[in-house]
Coordinates of C-alpha atoms in Angstrom, one line a residue:
M1064 CA 20.9 11.4 -7.0
T1065 CA 18.5 8.6 -7.5
G1066 CA 18.3 8.2 -4.2
L1067 CA 17.1 11.6 -3.5
L1068 CA 14.4 10.7 -6.9
N1069 CA 13.1 7.5 -4.5
I1070 CA 12.8 9.9 -2.2
A1071 CA 10.9 12.2 -3.4
V1072 CA 8.8 10.0 -4.7
L1073 CA 8.7 7.6 -1.6
V1074 CA 7.0 10.7 0.4
A1075 CA 4.6 12.0 -2.9
V1076 CA 3.1 8.5 -2.9
V1077 CA 2.9 8.3 1.2
A1078 CA 1.4 11.8 1.5
F1079 CA -1.5 11.7 -1.4
V1080 CA -2.2 8.2 0.0
F1081 CA -2.6 8.6 3.2
A1082 CA -4.7 11.6 2.3
R1083 CA -6.3 10.6 0.4
Q1084 CA -7.4 7.6 2.7
F1085 CA -9.4 9.8 4.2
T1086 CA -11.6 10.8 2.8
A1087 CA -15.5 8.6 0.8
Q1088 CA -13.4 7.5 -2.3
R1089 CA -15.4 4.6 -4.4
V1090 CA -14.5 1.5 -5.0
S1091 CA -14.5 0.5 -9.1
S1092 CA -15.4 -2.8 -10.7
E1093 CA -13.9 -1.8 -13.8
G1094 CA -10.1 -2.6 -12.5
R1095 CA -8.7 1.1 -12.4
M1096 CA -5.5 1.1 -12.6
W1097 CA -5.3 0.1 -8.5
W1098 CA -1.4 -1.8 -10.0
L1099 CA 0.1 1.1 -11.7
I1100 CA 2.1 2.7 -8.8
P1101 CA 3.1 -0.4 -7.1
V1102 CA 4.4 -1.5 -10.2
V1103 CA 6.2 2.1 -10.7
L1104 CA 7.5 2.0 -6.9
A1105 CA 8.8 -1.6 -7.3
F1106 CA 10.0 -0.5 -11.0
L1107 CA 11.9 2.2 -8.9
A1108 CA 12.9 0.0 -6.5
L1109 CA 14.3 -2.4 -8.8
R1110 CA 15.9 -0.5 -11.3
Q1111 CA 19.4 0.1 -9.6
P1112 CA 21.8 -2.8 -8.8
D1113 CA 22.7 -2.0 -5.4
L1114 CA 19.2 -3.0 -3.8
L1115 CA 21.5 -5.4 -1.8
D1116 CA 24.6 -4.9 0.4
P1117 CA 27.4 -7.6 -1.1
V1118 CA 29.0 -7.1 1.9
H1119 CA 25.9 -8.9 3.8
R1120 CA 24.1 -9.9 1.4
A1121 CA 22.5 -13.1 3.3
A1122 CA 21.8 -9.9 5.9
S1123 CA 20.6 -8.5 4.1
V1124 CA 18.5 -11.0 2.0
V1125 CA 16.7 -11.5 5.6
L1126 CA 15.5 -7.7 6.2
L1127 CA 14.3 -7.0 2.3
A1128 CA 12.0 -9.8 3.7
A1129 CA 11.2 -8.4 6.7
T1130 CA 10.3 -4.7 5.0
I1131 CA 8.4 -6.2 2.5
L1132 CA 6.5 -8.4 4.7
I1133 CA 6.2 -5.5 6.9
G1134 CA 4.6 -4.2 3.8
L1135 CA 2.2 -7.3 3.5
A1136 CA 1.3 -7.8 7.1
G1137 CA 0.5 -3.6 6.9
G1138 CA -1.9 -3.7 4.0
A1139 CA -3.8 -5.9 4.9
A1140 CA -4.3 -4.5 8.4
W1141 CA -4.8 -1.3 6.4
A1142 CA -7.7 -3.0 4.8
W1143 CA -9.5 -4.4 7.3
T1144 CA -9.8 -1.2 9.2
T1145 CA -10.8 0.5 6.9
R1146 CA -14.9 0.9 5.8
L1147 CA -16.9 -0.4 3.4
W1148 CA -19.9 0.2 2.7
T1149 CA -22.7 0.3 -0.1
D1150 CA -24.5 3.0 -0.9
E1151 CA -28.5 3.3 -2.6
Q1152 CA -27.5 2.4 -6.0
G1153 CA -24.9 -0.3 -5.3
A1154 CA -21.8 1.3 -5.6
I1155 CA -19.5 0.6 -2.6
W1156 CA -17.4 2.8 -1.3
T1157 CA -14.1 3.3 0.9
K1158 CA -13.2 5.7 3.6
G1159 CA -9.9 4.9 6.2
T1160 CA -10.4 5.3 9.6
W1161 CA -8.3 6.1 12.5
A1162 CA -7.6 3.1 13.1
A1163 CA -6.3 2.3 9.5
A1164 CA -3.6 5.6 10.6
G1165 CA -3.1 3.7 13.2
V1166 CA -2.1 0.7 11.6
W1167 CA 0.1 3.2 8.6
L1168 CA 1.8 4.3 11.8
C1169 CA 3.0 1.1 13.3
A1170 CA 4.3 0.1 9.3
M1171 CA 6.7 3.2 9.3
A1172 CA 7.7 2.5 13.5
L1173 CA 8.7 -1.4 12.5
R1174 CA 10.5 0.1 9.4
L1175 CA 12.4 1.8 11.3
G1176 CA 13.2 -0.2 13.9
L1177 CA 14.8 -2.5 10.9
M1178 CA 16.4 0.1 9.3
G1179 CA 18.2 0.1 12.9
V1180 CA 18.9 -2.7 13.2
A1181 CA 20.5 -2.6 9.9
A1182 CA 22.5 0.0 10.7
A1183 CA 23.7 -2.0 14.3
L1184 CA 24.6 -4.3 11.6
G1185 CA 26.1 -2.5 9.8
V1186 CA 24.5 -3.9 6.2
H1187 CA 23.9 -1.2 4.0
Q1188 CA 19.8 0.4 3.2
N1189 CA 18.9 2.3 0.7
S1190 CA 15.5 4.3 -0.2
Q1191 CA 14.5 0.6 -2.4
S1192 CA 13.6 -1.4 -0.2
T1193 CA 11.0 1.3 1.9
L1194 CA 9.8 1.8 -1.7
L1195 CA 9.5 -2.1 -2.5
S1196 CA 7.7 -1.7 1.0
V1197 CA 5.7 0.3 0.2
A1198 CA 4.1 -1.5 -2.9
A1199 CA 4.2 -4.0 -0.9
M1200 CA 1.3 -2.4 1.3
L1201 CA -0.6 -0.8 -1.8
L1202 CA -0.4 -4.0 -3.5
A1203 CA -2.1 -5.7 -0.5
R1204 CA -4.5 -3.1 0.8
A1205 CA -5.5 -3.1 -3.1
G1206 CA -6.4 -7.1 -3.0
V1207 CA -7.4 -7.2 0.5
T1208 CA -10.6 -4.0 -0.1
A1209 CA -11.0 -5.5 -3.3
W1210 CA -12.1 -9.5 -1.3
R1211 CA -14.4 -7.3 1.1
A1212 CA -16.0 -5.9 -1.3
R1213 CA -17.0 -8.4 -3.4
G1214 CA -18.7 -9.4 -0.2
L1215 CA -21.2 -6.8 -0.3
Q1216 CA -21.5 -6.5 -3.3
P1217 CA -25.5 -7.2 -4.1
T1218 CA -26.3 -10.5 -6.3
Y1219 CA -29.5 -9.5 -7.1
R1220 CA -31.2 -6.1 -6.5
V1221 CA -35.2 -5.5 -7.2
P1222 CA -35.1 -2.4 -10.0
V1223 CA -37.3 0.1 -8.4
A1224 CA -39.5 1.6 -9.9
G1225 CA -39.7 5.3 -11.5

């Protein structure tokens, strides 16, 4: 049942985040809880002891590391293909582009390829590695987006007379 719960949570998060990226979102400087979804995904992944295949431990660690690296690289690429702009009041906005959607599709294809490699090697994998990869992707995207947004924030604004 835990695997089904992981898959249901993963599908819901991916659908929510993917659909939301195509609407303009204000980048908050108040430190909103951008880390909450990745932490929940990581918790769900790490709460079970069978993250690594005990029979093929070394191959399992390499595949898990590759999956997390794909998530980090995908998140950074997603952030770089996301449009950032400031409005008249100086607020920073973000919106995903079609290139960002392409990054998502490439990252999914790479993850599926790793699943194929794992199956060919006889390494048992479950949804936990995918949860960690998506958590890494969301964290990397948030970090790179925040870093890019910092460069857009004006250091001094002249007050507008009313």
